[in-house]
DNA sequence: ACAGCGTCTAAAGTATTTTC
DNA sequence: GAAAATACTTTAGACGCTGT
């Protein structure tokens, strides 16, 4: 549908507005009353109560002279995933579970670690303090052995209690950046402007005493706040939201003043696979403003995967899909079909590795591909050519091709899918 | 046979340490 | 002192070993 050429006379805003209208129409004919399931923000007392319940179960089991166990939803099987075009990947309500027994030598350690982290969470919530996943790991790095052990258990607990990670008072340092036409108030009252216009350069570091702000002062992006839920008074003039895969591309667009060149917009990057805060932010921006959301990723399997995470979410976080996914996300570029269309020189293409091909095959088997025939076509094109391309490949055409030609044309003439 | 768990890869980045 | 190397941050997911 977006392929339909609108002719050069159609203004940029008309194209975006029509697109926005069709997105909203598609939404409204979806599920009229979205089933409320998955995690919801829970009050501290609710979290404390659920932990108490779990501990009580353990105690009563012990009192019966039996070995206690935790029943944990299996977050790593596609069997437990159902796909809904309007939400993305969701966990089925009767999913397979695994039992972490306390009387089996294999799982007793995990059982103990879950208990330990549960108790730490309990203390955090009770005292209304916050800790990062790293903090928890470093309380006893010998015991945990590996940071990923902690991460995994925290996600399991979040899934078991059906409570978002933040309600467990566990933070993770944001890695995403945001720039453009957006202002908001943080939970503590700090006003933040992400404007990257020449007249509104953001200078958070008080280094101006070193000299007058010179032309070397760079347009800076704002780090994605760690408490998305606490953001207030969000204001924007943006006509669309552009999600950029890589920080390098993001910085390049900032330097080229892309935010203000065409029309006001918001740019976000998750620097690779996005963290939860970045996904929460994108979701929040969509919910509030309903502006078109585009992704700019490499034309490789990994880039496609990253885009899918924004759009439909991931398997292991499917229990939180309601808070994390934006199915209205569109694939703007770099499309495999762009490689031929733009005559990108062969020497800036990279052959797919064996691993790339495996990943491409696995994505093609996922449930959401069936409702995205255009995506399937693009992916098959990539599989046939056995080549991939980074966004960087556009610079072989000219150094500012991306911001001066590629993106403006895409936005004007609707070359997204 | 299958579930569970650990290991490995992969991509982005930052921060610190080592080397020239 | 600057550049290069290493280690560690976020994330997802495939693969393979092991024990029930």
CSV table of C-alpha atoms (C1' of nucleotides) in Angstrom, one decimal:
chain,number,residue,atom,x,y,z
A,1,UNK,CA,0.0,0.0,0.0
A,2,UNK,CA,2.7,2.4,0.9
A,3,UNK,CA,4.3,1.5,-2.4
A,4,UNK,CA,1.6,3.3,-4.3
A,5,UNK,CA,3.4,6.2,-5.8
A,6,UNK,CA,1.7,9.5,-5.0
A,7,UNK,CA,3.4,11.5,-7.6
A,8,UNK,CA,5.8,14.3,-7.0
A,9,UNK,CA,3.0,16.8,-6.5
A,10,UNK,CA,2.0,15.1,-3.3
A,11,UNK,CA,3.5,17.1,-0.5
A,12,UNK,CA,5.6,15.5,2.2
A,13,UNK,CA,3.0,16.3,4.8
A,14,UNK,CA,0.2,14.8,2.7
A,15,UNK,CA,2.1,11.6,2.4
A,16,UNK,CA,2.7,11.4,6.1
A,17,UNK,CA,-0.9,12.3,7.0
A,18,UNK,CA,-2.3,9.7,4.7
A,19,UNK,CA,0.0,7.2,6.1
A,20,UNK,CA,-0.9,8.2,9.6
A,21,UNK,CA,-4.6,7.9,8.8
A,22,UNK,CA,-4.2,4.4,7.4
A,23,UNK,CA,-2.2,3.3,10.4
A,24,UNK,CA,-4.9,4.5,12.7
A,25,UNK,CA,-7.6,2.9,10.6
A,26,UNK,CA,-5.7,-0.4,10.8
A,27,UNK,CA,-5.5,0.0,14.5
A,28,UNK,CA,-9.2,0.6,15.0
A,29,UNK,CA,-10.3,-2.4,13.0
A,30,UNK,CA,-8.0,-4.5,15.1
A,31,UNK,CA,-9.2,-5.8,18.5
A,32,UNK,CA,-11.7,-3.3,19.8
A,33,UNK,CA,-11.1,-4.1,23.4
A,34,UNK,CA,-7.5,-5.1,23.8
A,35,UNK,CA,-7.3,-7.9,26.3
A,36,UNK,CA,-5.5,-6.8,29.3
A,37,UNK,CA,-3.0,-9.4,30.1
A,38,UNK,CA,0.7,-9.6,30.6
A,39,UNK,CA,2.4,-7.3,33.1
A,40,UNK,CA,0.9,-4.2,34.5
A,41,UNK,CA,2.5,-1.6,36.7
A,42,UNK,CA,2.1,-3.0,40.1
A,43,UNK,CA,2.1,-1.1,43.4
A,44,UNK,CA,4.8,-1.8,45.9
A,45,UNK,CA,2.4,-3.5,48.2
A,46,UNK,CA,1.2,-5.8,45.5
A,47,UNK,CA,4.8,-6.8,44.7
A,48,UNK,CA,5.5,-7.4,48.3
A,49,UNK,CA,2.4,-9.4,48.7
A,50,UNK,CA,3.2,-11.7,45.7
A,51,UNK,CA,6.7,-12.3,47.0
A,52,UNK,CA,5.2,-13.1,50.4
A,53,UNK,CA,2.8,-15.6,48.7
A,54,UNK,CA,5.7,-17.3,47.0
A,55,UNK,CA,7.7,-17.6,50.2
A,56,UNK,CA,4.6,-18.9,52.0
A,57,UNK,CA,4.2,-21.6,49.4
A,58,UNK,CA,7.8,-22.6,50.0
A,59,UNK,CA,7.3,-22.7,53.7
A,60,UNK,CA,4.1,-24.8,53.6
A,61,UNK,CA,5.7,-27.2,51.2
A,62,UNK,CA,8.6,-27.6,53.6
A,63,UNK,CA,6.1,-28.1,56.5
A,64,UNK,CA,4.6,-31.0,54.6
A,65,UNK,CA,8.1,-32.5,54.4
A,66,UNK,CA,8.3,-32.0,50.7
A,67,UNK,CA,10.9,-30.3,48.6
A,68,UNK,CA,9.7,-26.9,47.4
A,69,UNK,CA,10.0,-25.8,43.7
A,70,UNK,CA,9.4,-22.8,41.6
A,71,UNK,CA,7.3,-23.1,38.5
A,72,UNK,CA,8.6,-20.7,35.9
A,73,UNK,CA,7.1,-20.0,32.5
A,74,UNK,CA,9.3,-21.2,29.6
A,75,UNK,CA,10.4,-18.0,27.9
A,76,UNK,CA,12.6,-19.6,25.3
A,77,UNK,CA,10.2,-21.6,23.2
A,78,UNK,CA,8.2,-20.5,20.2
A,79,UNK,CA,5.5,-23.0,21.2
A,80,UNK,CA,4.6,-20.5,24.0
A,81,UNK,CA,4.3,-17.6,21.6
A,82,UNK,CA,1.1,-16.5,19.8
A,83,UNK,CA,1.2,-13.8,17.3
A,84,UNK,CA,-1.2,-10.9,17.1
A,85,UNK,CA,-0.8,-8.3,14.4
A,86,UNK,CA,-2.0,-5.6,16.7
A,87,UNK,CA,0.3,-6.4,19.6
A,88,UNK,CA,3.1,-8.6,18.4
A,89,UNK,CA,4.6,-11.6,20.0
A,90,UNK,CA,2.7,-12.5,23.1
A,91,UNK,CA,3.0,-15.3,25.6
A,92,UNK,CA,0.1,-17.8,25.5
A,93,UNK,CA,-1.9,-18.0,28.7
A,94,UNK,CA,-1.3,-21.7,29.2
A,95,UNK,CA,2.3,-21.9,28.3
A,96,UNK,CA,4.7,-24.7,29.1
A,97,UNK,CA,6.6,-24.3,32.3
A,98,UNK,CA,9.7,-25.6,33.9
A,99,UNK,CA,10.2,-26.7,37.4
A,100,UNK,CA,13.1,-25.4,39.4
A,101,UNK,CA,13.3,-28.1,42.1
A,102,UNK,CA,15.2,-27.7,45.3
A,103,UNK,CA,15.9,-31.5,45.6
A,104,UNK,CA,17.6,-31.9,42.3
A,105,UNK,CA,21.4,-31.3,42.2
A,106,UNK,CA,21.1,-29.6,38.8
A,107,UNK,CA,18.6,-27.0,39.7
A,108,UNK,CA,19.1,-26.5,43.4
A,109,UNK,CA,21.6,-23.7,42.8
A,110,UNK,CA,19.2,-21.8,40.6
A,111,UNK,CA,16.5,-22.4,43.2
A,112,UNK,CA,18.7,-20.8,45.8
A,113,UNK,CA,19.7,-17.9,43.5
A,114,UNK,CA,16.0,-17.2,42.8
A,115,UNK,CA,15.3,-17.1,46.5
A,116,UNK,CA,18.2,-14.8,47.1
A,117,UNK,CA,17.3,-12.4,44.4
A,118,UNK,CA,13.7,-12.5,45.6
A,119,UNK,CA,14.8,-11.5,49.0
A,120,UNK,CA,16.9,-8.7,47.6
A,121,UNK,CA,13.9,-7.4,45.6
A,122,UNK,CA,11.8,-7.6,48.7
A,123,UNK,CA,14.2,-5.3,50.5
A,124,UNK,CA,14.5,-2.9,47.6
A,125,UNK,CA,10.7,-2.5,47.3
A,126,UNK,CA,10.2,-2.3,51.0
A,127,UNK,CA,12.8,0.4,51.5
A,128,UNK,CA,11.7,2.2,48.3
A,129,UNK,CA,15.3,2.1,46.9
A,130,UNK,CA,16.5,1.0,43.5
A,131,UNK,CA,19.4,-1.1,42.3
A,132,UNK,CA,20.8,-2.0,38.9
A,133,UNK,CA,21.2,-5.5,37.7
A,134,UNK,CA,24.9,-5.0,38.0
A,135,UNK,CA,24.6,-3.9,41.6
A,136,UNK,CA,22.9,-7.2,42.3
A,137,UNK,CA,25.5,-9.2,40.4
A,138,UNK,CA,28.4,-7.5,42.3
A,139,UNK,CA,26.9,-8.2,45.8
A,140,UNK,CA,28.3,-11.7,45.2
A,141,UNK,CA,29.8,-12.1,41.8
A,142,UNK,CA,31.5,-15.3,43.0
A,143,UNK,CA,28.1,-16.9,43.7
A,144,UNK,CA,26.4,-15.8,40.5
A,145,UNK,CA,29.5,-16.5,38.4
A,146,UNK,CA,28.1,-14.5,35.5
A,147,UNK,CA,26.1,-11.4,35.0
A,148,UNK,CA,23.8,-13.2,32.6
A,149,UNK,CA,22.7,-15.5,35.4
A,150,UNK,CA,21.4,-12.5,37.3
A,151,UNK,CA,19.8,-11.0,34.2
A,152,UNK,CA,18.0,-14.3,33.4
A,153,UNK,CA,16.7,-14.8,36.9
A,154,UNK,CA,15.4,-11.2,37.1
A,155,UNK,CA,13.5,-11.7,33.8
A,156,UNK,CA,12.2,-15.0,35.1
A,157,UNK,CA,11.0,-13.3,38.3
A,158,UNK,CA,9.4,-10.5,36.4
A,159,UNK,CA,7.6,-13.1,34.3
A,160,UNK,CA,6.6,-15.2,37.3
A,161,UNK,CA,5.2,-12.3,39.3
A,162,UNK,CA,3.7,-10.7,36.1
A,163,UNK,CA,5.2,-7.4,37.1
A,164,UNK,CA,7.4,-5.2,34.9
A,165,UNK,CA,11.1,-5.0,35.8
A,166,UNK,CA,10.8,-1.5,37.1
A,167,UNK,CA,8.2,-2.4,39.7
A,168,UNK,CA,10.8,-4.8,41.1
A,169,UNK,CA,12.9,-1.7,41.7
A,170,UNK,CA,15.5,-3.0,39.4
A,171,UNK,CA,17.0,-0.6,36.9
A,172,UNK,CA,19.3,-1.1,34.0
A,173,UNK,CA,21.4,1.7,32.6
A,174,UNK,CA,19.8,3.1,29.5
A,175,UNK,CA,21.9,2.9,26.4
A,176,UNK,CA,19.5,4.6,24.0
A,177,UNK,CA,19.7,8.2,22.7
A,178,UNK,CA,17.0,10.6,21.7
A,179,UNK,CA,17.1,13.9,19.8
A,180,UNK,CA,14.7,16.2,18.0
A,181,UNK,CA,11.5,17.9,18.6
A,182,UNK,CA,10.6,16.7,22.1
A,183,UNK,CA,10.4,18.2,25.5
A,184,UNK,CA,9.4,16.5,28.7
A,185,UNK,CA,9.5,16.6,32.5
A,186,UNK,CA,11.2,13.9,34.3
A,187,UNK,CA,9.8,12.3,37.5
A,188,UNK,CA,12.0,14.6,39.7
A,189,UNK,CA,10.8,17.7,37.9
A,190,UNK,CA,13.8,18.2,35.6
A,191,UNK,CA,12.7,19.8,32.3
A,192,UNK,CA,14.5,18.3,29.4
A,193,UNK,CA,14.6,19.5,25.8
A,194,UNK,CA,15.9,17.1,23.1
A,195,UNK,CA,15.9,19.9,20.5
A,196,UNK,CA,19.0,19.6,18.4
A,197,UNK,CA,18.4,22.8,16.4
A,198,UNK,CA,21.2,25.2,15.8
A,199,UNK,CA,19.6,27.7,18.2
A,200,UNK,CA,18.9,25.2,20.9
A,201,UNK,CA,22.2,23.3,21.3
A,202,UNK,CA,22.0,21.2,24.4
A,203,UNK,CA,25.0,21.7,26.7
A,204,UNK,CA,24.6,19.6,29.7
A,205,UNK,CA,28.2,19.5,30.6
A,206,UNK,CA,29.2,22.8,32.3
A,207,UNK,CA,32.4,23.1,30.4
A,208,UNK,CA,31.8,26.5,28.9
A,209,UNK,CA,34.2,28.1,31.3
A,210,UNK,CA,36.9,26.6,29.1
A,211,UNK,CA,36.1,29.0,26.5
A,212,UNK,CA,33.2,30.5,24.5
A,213,UNK,CA,30.9,28.0,22.9
A,214,UNK,CA,32.5,27.5,19.6
A,215,UNK,CA,31.4,26.0,16.3
A,216,UNK,CA,32.9,22.9,17.6
A,217,UNK,CA,30.1,22.5,20.0
A,218,UNK,CA,28.3,19.5,18.7
A,219,UNK,CA,24.7,18.8,18.6
A,220,UNK,CA,24.1,16.4,21.4
A,221,UNK,CA,21.5,13.8,22.0
A,222,UNK,CA,19.8,13.1,25.3
A,223,UNK,CA,20.2,9.8,26.9
A,224,UNK,CA,16.9,7.9,27.2
A,225,UNK,CA,15.6,8.5,30.7
A,226,UNK,CA,15.6,5.4,33.0
A,227,UNK,CA,12.1,6.1,34.3
A,228,UNK,CA,9.9,6.2,31.2
A,229,UNK,CA,6.7,5.7,33.1
A,230,UNK,CA,7.5,8.8,35.2
A,231,UNK,CA,7.8,11.2,32.2
A,232,UNK,CA,5.3,14.0,32.2
A,233,UNK,CA,4.3,16.9,29.9
A,234,UNK,CA,5.6,15.5,26.7
A,235,UNK,CA,5.4,18.0,23.9
A,236,UNK,CA,6.4,17.7,20.3
A,237,UNK,CA,5.9,19.2,16.9
A,238,UNK,CA,7.3,16.1,15.2
A,239,UNK,CA,5.7,14.8,12.1
A,240,UNK,CA,7.3,11.4,12.4
A,241,UNK,CA,9.7,9.3,14.6
A,242,UNK,CA,12.8,7.8,13.1
A,243,UNK,CA,14.4,4.8,14.8
A,244,UNK,CA,18.0,4.4,13.8
A,245,UNK,CA,19.8,1.1,14.4
A,246,UNK,CA,23.4,2.4,14.9
A,247,UNK,CA,24.7,5.2,16.9
A,248,UNK,CA,27.2,6.1,14.1
A,249,UNK,CA,24.3,6.7,11.7
A,250,UNK,CA,22.4,8.6,14.4
A,251,UNK,CA,25.3,10.9,15.1
A,252,UNK,CA,25.8,11.5,11.3
A,253,UNK,CA,22.1,12.5,11.0
A,254,UNK,CA,22.5,14.8,14.0
A,255,UNK,CA,25.6,16.4,12.4
A,256,UNK,CA,23.7,16.9,9.2
A,257,UNK,CA,20.9,18.6,11.2
A,258,UNK,CA,18.4,16.2,9.7
A,259,UNK,CA,15.9,16.9,12.5
A,260,UNK,CA,15.3,20.4,11.3
A,261,UNK,CA,16.0,20.0,7.6
A,262,UNK,CA,12.8,18.5,6.3
A,263,UNK,CA,10.3,18.9,9.0
A,264,UNK,CA,10.3,18.5,12.8
A,265,UNK,CA,10.9,14.9,13.8
A,266,UNK,CA,12.2,12.8,16.7
A,267,UNK,CA,15.1,10.5,16.3
A,268,UNK,CA,15.8,7.6,18.5
A,269,UNK,CA,18.6,5.0,18.6
A,270,UNK,CA,18.9,1.9,20.7
A,271,UNK,CA,22.5,1.3,19.7
A,272,UNK,CA,21.9,-2.1,18.4
A,273,UNK,CA,19.4,-4.4,20.0
A,274,UNK,CA,17.4,-1.9,22.0
A,275,UNK,CA,17.2,-2.0,25.8
A,276,UNK,CA,13.8,-2.0,27.5
A,277,UNK,CA,13.9,1.7,28.3
A,278,UNK,CA,14.3,2.6,24.7
A,279,UNK,CA,11.5,0.3,23.7
A,280,UNK,CA,9.3,1.7,26.4
A,281,UNK,CA,10.0,5.2,25.2
A,282,UNK,CA,9.2,4.4,21.6
A,283,UNK,CA,5.9,2.8,22.7
A,284,UNK,CA,5.1,5.8,24.9
A,285,UNK,CA,5.8,8.3,22.0
A,286,UNK,CA,3.5,6.2,19.7
A,287,UNK,CA,0.7,6.0,22.3
A,288,UNK,CA,0.8,9.7,23.0
A,289,UNK,CA,1.3,11.2,19.5
A,290,UNK,CA,0.4,8.6,17.0
A,291,UNK,CA,2.9,9.9,14.5
A,292,UNK,CA,4.4,7.5,11.9
A,293,UNK,CA,7.3,5.5,13.2
A,294,UNK,CA,10.0,4.5,10.7
A,295,UNK,CA,13.1,2.3,11.2
A,296,UNK,CA,16.4,2.8,9.5
A,297,UNK,CA,18.5,-0.4,9.8
A,298,UNK,CA,21.2,-2.2,7.9
A,299,UNK,CA,20.0,-4.4,5.1
A,300,UNK,CA,21.2,-7.5,6.9
A,301,UNK,CA,19.4,-10.2,9.0
A,302,UNK,CA,20.5,-8.6,12.2
A,303,UNK,CA,19.1,-5.2,11.2
A,304,UNK,CA,15.8,-6.9,10.3
A,305,UNK,CA,15.8,-8.6,13.7
A,306,UNK,CA,16.3,-5.3,15.5
A,307,UNK,CA,13.4,-3.8,13.5
A,308,UNK,CA,11.2,-6.7,14.4
A,309,UNK,CA,12.0,-6.2,18.1
A,310,UNK,CA,10.7,-2.7,17.9
A,311,UNK,CA,7.7,-3.7,16.0
A,312,UNK,CA,6.7,-7.1,17.5
A,313,UNK,CA,9.0,-7.6,20.4
A,314,UNK,CA,11.2,-10.5,21.3
A,315,UNK,CA,10.4,-14.1,22.3
A,316,UNK,CA,12.0,-13.9,25.8
A,317,UNK,CA,10.3,-10.7,26.6
A,318,UNK,CA,7.0,-11.6,25.1
A,319,UNK,CA,5.3,-11.6,28.5
A,320,UNK,CA,5.7,-7.8,28.4
A,321,UNK,CA,4.8,-7.2,24.8
A,322,UNK,CA,1.9,-5.0,25.7
A,323,UNK,CA,4.3,-2.4,27.1
A,324,UNK,CA,7.1,-2.8,24.6
A,325,UNK,CA,5.9,-3.2,21.0
A,326,UNK,CA,4.7,-0.7,18.4
A,327,UNK,CA,3.2,-2.7,15.5
A,328,UNK,CA,2.8,0.5,13.5
A,329,UNK,CA,6.5,0.6,12.9
A,330,UNK,CA,7.5,0.7,9.3
A,331,UNK,CA,10.6,-0.5,7.5
A,332,UNK,CA,12.0,2.6,5.8
A,333,UNK,CA,15.4,1.3,4.9
A,334,UNK,CA,17.8,0.1,4.0
A,335,UNK,CA,15.8,-2.3,1.9
A,336,UNK,CA,17.5,-5.0,0.0
A,337,UNK,CA,15.6,-3.8,-3.1
A,338,UNK,CA,17.3,-0.4,-2.6
A,339,UNK,CA,20.6,-2.0,-3.3
A,340,UNK,CA,19.7,-2.6,-6.9
A,341,UNK,CA,17.4,0.4,-7.3
A,342,UNK,CA,20.1,2.8,-6.3
A,343,UNK,CA,22.9,0.9,-8.1
A,344,UNK,CA,25.0,0.7,-5.0
A,345,UNK,CA,28.5,-0.4,-6.1
A,346,UNK,CA,29.2,-4.1,-5.6
A,347,UNK,CA,32.3,-3.5,-3.6
A,348,UNK,CA,30.4,-1.9,-0.8
A,349,UNK,CA,28.2,-5.0,-0.4
A,350,UNK,CA,29.2,-7.8,2.0
A,351,UNK,CA,28.5,-11.5,1.4
A,352,UNK,CA,26.2,-13.2,3.9
A,353,UNK,CA,28.0,-15.4,6.3
A,354,UNK,CA,26.7,-18.8,7.1
A,355,UNK,CA,25.4,-17.4,10.4
A,356,UNK,CA,23.6,-14.6,8.5
A,357,UNK,CA,21.9,-17.1,6.4
A,358,UNK,CA,20.8,-19.2,9.4
A,359,UNK,CA,19.4,-16.1,11.0
A,360,UNK,CA,17.6,-15.1,7.8
A,361,UNK,CA,16.0,-18.5,7.6
A,362,UNK,CA,14.9,-18.5,11.2
A,363,UNK,CA,13.3,-15.0,10.8
A,364,UNK,CA,11.5,-16.2,7.7
A,365,UNK,CA,10.0,-19.0,9.8
A,366,UNK,CA,8.6,-16.6,12.4
A,367,UNK,CA,4.9,-16.1,12.7
A,368,UNK,CA,4.9,-12.4,11.8
A,369,UNK,CA,6.3,-12.9,8.3
A,370,UNK,CA,3.1,-14.3,6.9
A,371,UNK,CA,1.3,-11.0,7.4
A,372,UNK,CA,4.2,-9.0,5.9
A,373,UNK,CA,4.4,-10.2,2.3
A,374,UNK,CA,6.6,-7.2,1.3
A,375,UNK,CA,9.1,-8.0,4.1
A,376,UNK,CA,9.2,-11.6,3.0
A,377,UNK,CA,9.9,-10.5,-0.6
A,378,UNK,CA,12.8,-8.3,0.6
A,379,UNK,CA,14.2,-11.0,2.7
A,380,UNK,CA,14.0,-13.5,-0.1
A,381,UNK,CA,15.7,-11.0,-2.3
A,382,UNK,CA,18.5,-10.8,0.2
A,383,UNK,CA,18.7,-14.6,0.4
A,384,UNK,CA,18.9,-14.9,-3.3
A,385,UNK,CA,21.6,-12.3,-3.8
A,386,UNK,CA,23.5,-13.7,-0.8
A,387,UNK,CA,24.7,-10.2,-0.1
A,388,UNK,CA,24.0,-7.6,2.7
A,389,UNK,CA,24.7,-3.9,3.0
A,390,UNK,CA,25.2,-1.5,5.8
A,391,UNK,CA,23.6,1.9,5.9
A,392,UNK,CA,27.2,3.1,5.5
A,393,UNK,CA,27.1,1.7,1.9
A,394,UNK,CA,25.1,4.8,0.9
A,395,UNK,CA,28.1,7.0,1.4
A,396,UNK,CA,29.7,5.3,-1.6
A,397,UNK,CA,27.2,7.3,-3.7
A,398,UNK,CA,28.0,10.6,-1.9
A,399,UNK,CA,29.0,11.5,1.6
A,400,UNK,CA,25.7,13.1,2.6
A,401,UNK,CA,23.5,10.9,0.4
A,402,UNK,CA,21.6,9.5,3.3
A,403,UNK,CA,20.4,12.8,4.8
A,404,UNK,CA,20.3,14.8,1.6
A,405,UNK,CA,18.7,12.4,-0.9
A,406,UNK,CA,17.8,9.0,0.5
A,407,UNK,CA,15.7,9.9,3.5
A,408,UNK,CA,14.0,12.9,1.9
A,409,UNK,CA,13.0,10.9,-1.1
A,410,UNK,CA,11.8,8.0,1.0
A,411,UNK,CA,9.6,10.2,3.1
A,412,UNK,CA,8.3,12.2,0.2
A,413,UNK,CA,7.4,9.3,-2.0
A,414,UNK,CA,6.6,6.7,0.5
A,415,UNK,CA,9.2,4.0,-0.1
A,416,UNK,CA,8.6,2.2,3.2
A,417,UNK,CA,6.9,-1.2,3.8
B,1,DA,C1',13.7,-38.5,24.5
B,2,DC,C1',13.5,-34.2,26.3
B,3,DA,C1',14.0,-30.4,29.5
B,4,DG,C1',17.2,-27.4,31.5
B,5,DC,C1',21.2,-24.9,31.5
B,6,DG,C1',25.4,-23.2,30.0
B,7,DT,C1',28.1,-21.6,26.1
B,8,DC,C1',28.7,-19.2,22.0
B,9,DT,C1',27.8,-15.6,18.6
B,10,DA,C1',26.5,-11.2,17.2
B,11,DA,C1',26.0,-6.0,17.3
B,12,DA,C1',26.2,-1.7,19.3
B,13,DG,C1',28.7,1.0,22.7
B,14,DT,C1',31.8,2.8,27.0
B,15,DA,C1',35.7,2.7,30.1
B,16,DT,C1',39.8,1.2,31.5
B,17,DT,C1',44.4,-0.7,30.7
B,18,DT,C1',48.3,-1.7,28.0
B,19,DT,C1',51.5,-0.6,24.5
B,20,DC,C1',54.2,2.1,21.4
C,1,DG,C1',50.7,11.2,25.6
C,2,DA,C1',48.1,9.0,22.1
C,3,DA,C1',46.5,4.9,20.1
C,4,DA,C1',45.3,0.2,20.5
C,5,DA,C1',43.7,-3.6,23.0
C,6,DT,C1',40.9,-5.5,26.5
C,7,DA,C1',37.0,-5.9,29.3
C,8,DC,C1',32.5,-5.2,30.2
C,9,DT,C1',27.5,-3.0,29.3
C,10,DT,C1',22.9,-3.8,26.8
C,11,DT,C1',20.2,-7.3,24.1
C,12,DA,C1',18.4,-12.0,21.4
C,13,DG,C1',18.7,-16.5,20.2
C,14,DA,C1',20.9,-21.0,18.4
C,15,DC,C1',23.4,-25.0,19.7
C,16,DG,C1',24.9,-28.7,22.3
C,17,DC,C1',25.9,-31.2,26.6
C,18,DT,C1',24.0,-33.6,30.6
C,19,DG,C1',20.9,-35.8,33.6
C,20,DT,C1',16.3,-37.4,34.7
